Amino acid sequence: MVYLWLILLGFVAYTVFKRFYNPKYLKTLTQDDFIKGYRKAQLIDVREPREYDGGHILGARNIPMSQLRQRINEVRTDQPVYLYCQSGARSRQAAQLLKKKRGVEDLSHLQGGFKKWSGKIKKK
């Protein structure tokens, strides 16, 4: 029984670590730093279409995390990529996928995600 608890505890610790760990290749930017650079980058919203349609950062392209594997070739490797989602978890996942499968080097994401964004937005 003790082993079962240790395995469960290990799984929970690993899950929490993976959710909040920020890899070295991914820059976490404050809103001010994000605003300074996103116009010169590929701005990608990895939230689902209904979230995107409810409001998104002006100029963002919607490539949902659920579709990123199929649409990965839409992301250029020669330009910086600025990612965001609702809170930051999916944008971290997207960065990992873009680094591993596409070789993207210049990856940044918005600290706190869209829920912390107070800049200009567009609604559909």
PDB file of C-alpha atoms in Angstrom:
ATOM      1  CA  MET A   1       0.000   0.000   0.000  1.00  0.00           C
ATOM      2  CA  VAL A   2       2.881   2.369   0.786  1.00  0.00           C
ATOM      3  CA  TYR A   3       4.281   1.830  -2.718  1.00  0.00           C
ATOM      4  CA  LEU A   4       0.967   2.824  -4.260  1.00  0.00           C
ATOM      5  CA  TRP A   5       0.992   6.096  -2.303  1.00  0.00           C
ATOM      6  CA  LEU A   6       4.594   6.780  -3.329  1.00  0.00           C
ATOM      7  CA  ILE A   7       3.751   6.178  -6.976  1.00  0.00           C
ATOM      8  CA  LEU A   8       0.708   8.450  -6.732  1.00  0.00           C
ATOM      9  CA  LEU A   9       2.700  11.159  -4.970  1.00  0.00           C
ATOM     10  CA  GLY A  10       5.450  10.906  -7.594  1.00  0.00           C
ATOM     11  CA  PHE A  11       2.919  11.225 -10.400  1.00  0.00           C
ATOM     12  CA  VAL A  12       1.312  14.288  -8.831  1.00  0.00           C
ATOM     13  CA  ALA A  13       4.711  15.938  -8.267  1.00  0.00           C
ATOM     14  CA  TYR A  14       5.754  15.220 -11.871  1.00  0.00           C
ATOM     15  CA  THR A  15       2.472  16.624 -13.234  1.00  0.00           C
ATOM     16  CA  VAL A  16       2.792  19.836 -11.198  1.00  0.00           C
ATOM     17  CA  PHE A  17       6.438  20.234 -12.212  1.00  0.00           C
ATOM     18  CA  LYS A  18       5.648  19.786 -15.935  1.00  0.00           C
ATOM     19  CA  ARG A  19       2.805  22.302 -15.746  1.00  0.00           C
ATOM     20  CA  PHE A  20       4.828  25.110 -14.180  1.00  0.00           C
ATOM     21  CA  TYR A  21       8.400  24.416 -15.315  1.00  0.00           C
ATOM     22  CA  ASN A  22       9.648  26.917 -17.861  1.00  0.00           C
ATOM     23  CA  PRO A  23      12.303  25.488 -20.198  1.00  0.00           C
ATOM     24  CA  LYS A  24      15.433  27.553 -20.900  1.00  0.00           C
ATOM     25  CA  TYR A  25      14.564  27.968 -24.598  1.00  0.00           C
ATOM     26  CA  LEU A  26      11.251  29.687 -23.765  1.00  0.00           C
ATOM     27  CA  LYS A  27      11.258  33.341 -22.673  1.00  0.00           C
ATOM     28  CA  THR A  28       8.443  34.390 -20.362  1.00  0.00           C
ATOM     29  CA  LEU A  29       7.601  38.024 -21.084  1.00  0.00           C
ATOM     30  CA  THR A  30       5.682  40.576 -19.060  1.00  0.00           C
ATOM     31  CA  GLN A  31       2.896  42.342 -20.899  1.00  0.00           C
ATOM     32  CA  ASP A  32       5.110  45.396 -21.484  1.00  0.00           C
ATOM     33  CA  ASP A  33       7.934  43.304 -22.970  1.00  0.00           C
ATOM     34  CA  PHE A  34       5.415  41.294 -24.997  1.00  0.00           C
ATOM     35  CA  ILE A  35       3.956  44.516 -26.457  1.00  0.00           C
ATOM     36  CA  LYS A  36       7.446  45.791 -27.383  1.00  0.00           C
ATOM     37  CA  GLY A  37       8.203  42.778 -29.567  1.00  0.00           C
ATOM     38  CA  TYR A  38       5.078  41.048 -30.802  1.00  0.00           C
ATOM     39  CA  ARG A  39       4.581  43.212 -33.893  1.00  0.00           C
ATOM     40  CA  LYS A  40       7.930  41.984 -35.255  1.00  0.00           C
ATOM     41  CA  ALA A  41       7.098  38.343 -34.494  1.00  0.00           C
ATOM     42  CA  GLN A  42       4.591  35.681 -35.395  1.00  0.00           C
ATOM     43  CA  LEU A  43       1.847  36.183 -32.816  1.00  0.00           C
ATOM     44  CA  ILE A  44       0.020  32.911 -32.216  1.00  0.00           C
ATOM     45  CA  ASP A  45      -2.984  32.331 -29.969  1.00  0.00           C
ATOM     46  CA  VAL A  46      -3.065  28.614 -29.104  1.00  0.00           C
ATOM     47  CA  ARG A  47      -6.507  28.719 -27.466  1.00  0.00           C
ATOM     48  CA  GLU A  48      -9.510  27.012 -29.038  1.00  0.00           C
ATOM     49  CA  PRO A  49     -11.523  28.925 -31.690  1.00  0.00           C
ATOM     50  CA  ARG A  50     -14.414  29.765 -29.341  1.00  0.00           C
ATOM     51  CA  GLU A  51     -11.932  31.321 -26.878  1.00  0.00           C
ATOM     52  CA  TYR A  52     -10.204  33.214 -29.700  1.00  0.00           C
ATOM     53  CA  ASP A  53     -13.530  34.479 -31.082  1.00  0.00           C
ATOM     54  CA  GLY A  54     -14.469  35.752 -27.617  1.00  0.00           C
ATOM     55  CA  GLY A  55     -11.492  38.115 -27.703  1.00  0.00           C
ATOM     56  CA  HIS A  56      -7.863  37.980 -28.787  1.00  0.00           C
ATOM     57  CA  ILE A  57      -4.809  40.202 -29.036  1.00  0.00           C
ATOM     58  CA  LEU A  58      -4.977  42.384 -32.133  1.00  0.00           C
ATOM     59  CA  GLY A  59      -2.954  40.775 -34.939  1.00  0.00           C
ATOM     60  CA  ALA A  60      -2.894  37.271 -33.444  1.00  0.00           C
ATOM     61  CA  ARG A  61      -3.327  34.190 -35.597  1.00  0.00           C
ATOM     62  CA  ASN A  62      -5.286  31.302 -34.103  1.00  0.00           C
ATOM     63  CA  ILE A  63      -3.569  27.924 -34.236  1.00  0.00           C
ATOM     64  CA  PRO A  64      -5.218  25.962 -31.410  1.00  0.00           C
ATOM     65  CA  MET A  65      -3.016  23.616 -29.407  1.00  0.00           C
ATOM     66  CA  SER A  66      -5.344  20.789 -30.466  1.00  0.00           C
ATOM     67  CA  GLN A  67      -4.447  21.476 -34.138  1.00  0.00           C
ATOM     68  CA  LEU A  68      -0.793  22.488 -33.802  1.00  0.00           C
ATOM     69  CA  ARG A  69       0.671  19.109 -34.793  1.00  0.00           C
ATOM     70  CA  GLN A  70      -1.301  19.175 -38.059  1.00  0.00           C
ATOM     71  CA  ARG A  71      -0.602  22.858 -38.755  1.00  0.00           C
ATOM     72  CA  ILE A  72       2.992  23.058 -37.509  1.00  0.00           C
ATOM     73  CA  ASN A  73       4.354  23.947 -40.974  1.00  0.00           C
ATOM     74  CA  GLU A  74       2.399  27.227 -40.843  1.00  0.00           C
ATOM     75  CA  VAL A  75       4.915  28.494 -38.279  1.00  0.00           C
ATOM     76  CA  ARG A  76       8.071  29.966 -39.789  1.00  0.00           C
ATOM     77  CA  THR A  77      11.400  29.021 -38.238  1.00  0.00           C
ATOM     78  CA  ASP A  78      13.224  32.190 -39.333  1.00  0.00           C
ATOM     79  CA  GLN A  79      11.142  34.628 -37.268  1.00  0.00           C
ATOM     80  CA  PRO A  80      10.497  34.988 -33.539  1.00  0.00           C
ATOM     81  CA  VAL A  81       7.334  33.285 -32.276  1.00  0.00           C
ATOM     82  CA  TYR A  82       5.216  34.900 -29.572  1.00  0.00           C
ATOM     83  CA  LEU A  83       2.679  32.531 -28.040  1.00  0.00           C
ATOM     84  CA  TYR A  84      -0.171  32.953 -25.631  1.00  0.00           C
ATOM     85  CA  CYS A  85      -3.122  31.009 -24.277  1.00  0.00           C
ATOM     86  CA  GLN A  86      -5.544  31.642 -21.423  1.00  0.00           C
ATOM     87  CA  SER A  87      -3.092  31.158 -18.548  1.00  0.00           C
ATOM     88  CA  GLY A  88       0.297  30.040 -19.923  1.00  0.00           C
ATOM     89  CA  ALA A  89       0.112  26.242 -19.717  1.00  0.00           C
ATOM     90  CA  ARG A  90      -0.860  25.566 -23.352  1.00  0.00           C
ATOM     91  CA  SER A  91       1.602  28.126 -24.684  1.00  0.00           C
ATOM     92  CA  ARG A  92       4.383  26.263 -22.825  1.00  0.00           C
ATOM     93  CA  GLN A  93       3.213  23.015 -24.449  1.00  0.00           C
ATOM     94  CA  ALA A  94       3.088  24.688 -27.852  1.00  0.00           C
ATOM     95  CA  ALA A  95       6.623  26.030 -27.412  1.00  0.00           C
ATOM     96  CA  GLN A  96       7.883  22.560 -26.541  1.00  0.00           C
ATOM     97  CA  LEU A  97       6.264  21.112 -29.658  1.00  0.00           C
ATOM     98  CA  LEU A  98       7.578  23.901 -31.914  1.00  0.00           C
ATOM     99  CA  LYS A  99      11.097  23.477 -30.544  1.00  0.00           C
ATOM    100  CA  LYS A 100      11.100  19.698 -30.836  1.00  0.00           C
ATOM    101  CA  LYS A 101       9.226  19.128 -34.122  1.00  0.00           C
ATOM    102  CA  ARG A 102       9.943  22.335 -36.055  1.00  0.00           C
ATOM    103  CA  GLY A 103      13.262  23.522 -34.630  1.00  0.00           C
ATOM    104  CA  VAL A 104      12.003  27.004 -33.754  1.00  0.00           C
ATOM    105  CA  GLU A 105      14.699  28.802 -31.743  1.00  0.00           C
ATOM    106  CA  ASP A 106      13.198  32.169 -30.766  1.00  0.00           C
ATOM    107  CA  LEU A 107      10.187  31.362 -28.586  1.00  0.00           C
ATOM    108  CA  SER A 108       8.432  33.650 -26.108  1.00  0.00           C
ATOM    109  CA  HIS A 109       5.138  33.500 -24.277  1.00  0.00           C
ATOM    110  CA  LEU A 110       2.964  35.908 -22.340  1.00  0.00           C
ATOM    111  CA  GLN A 111       3.306  35.724 -18.556  1.00  0.00           C
ATOM    112  CA  GLY A 112      -0.099  34.906 -17.067  1.00  0.00           C
ATOM    113  CA  GLY A 113      -1.686  34.450 -20.480  1.00  0.00           C
ATOM    114  CA  PHE A 114      -4.636  36.264 -22.013  1.00  0.00           C
ATOM    115  CA  LYS A 115      -6.513  36.452 -18.712  1.00  0.00           C
ATOM    116  CA  LYS A 116      -3.844  38.928 -17.488  1.00  0.00           C
ATOM    117  CA  TRP A 117      -3.817  40.935 -20.760  1.00  0.00           C
ATOM    118  CA  SER A 118      -5.017  44.525 -20.458  1.00  0.00           C
ATOM    119  CA  GLY A 119      -3.955  45.762 -23.915  1.00  0.00           C
ATOM    120  CA  LYS A 120      -5.997  46.097 -27.091  1.00  0.00           C
ATOM    121  CA  ILE A 121      -8.173  43.180 -28.083  1.00  0.00           C
ATOM    122  CA  LYS A 122     -10.375  42.260 -31.016  1.00  0.00           C
ATOM    123  CA  LYS A 123     -13.609  40.291 -30.833  1.00  0.00           C
ATOM    124  CA  LYS A 124     -15.257  38.467 -33.709  1.00  0.00           C
TER     125      LYS A 124
END
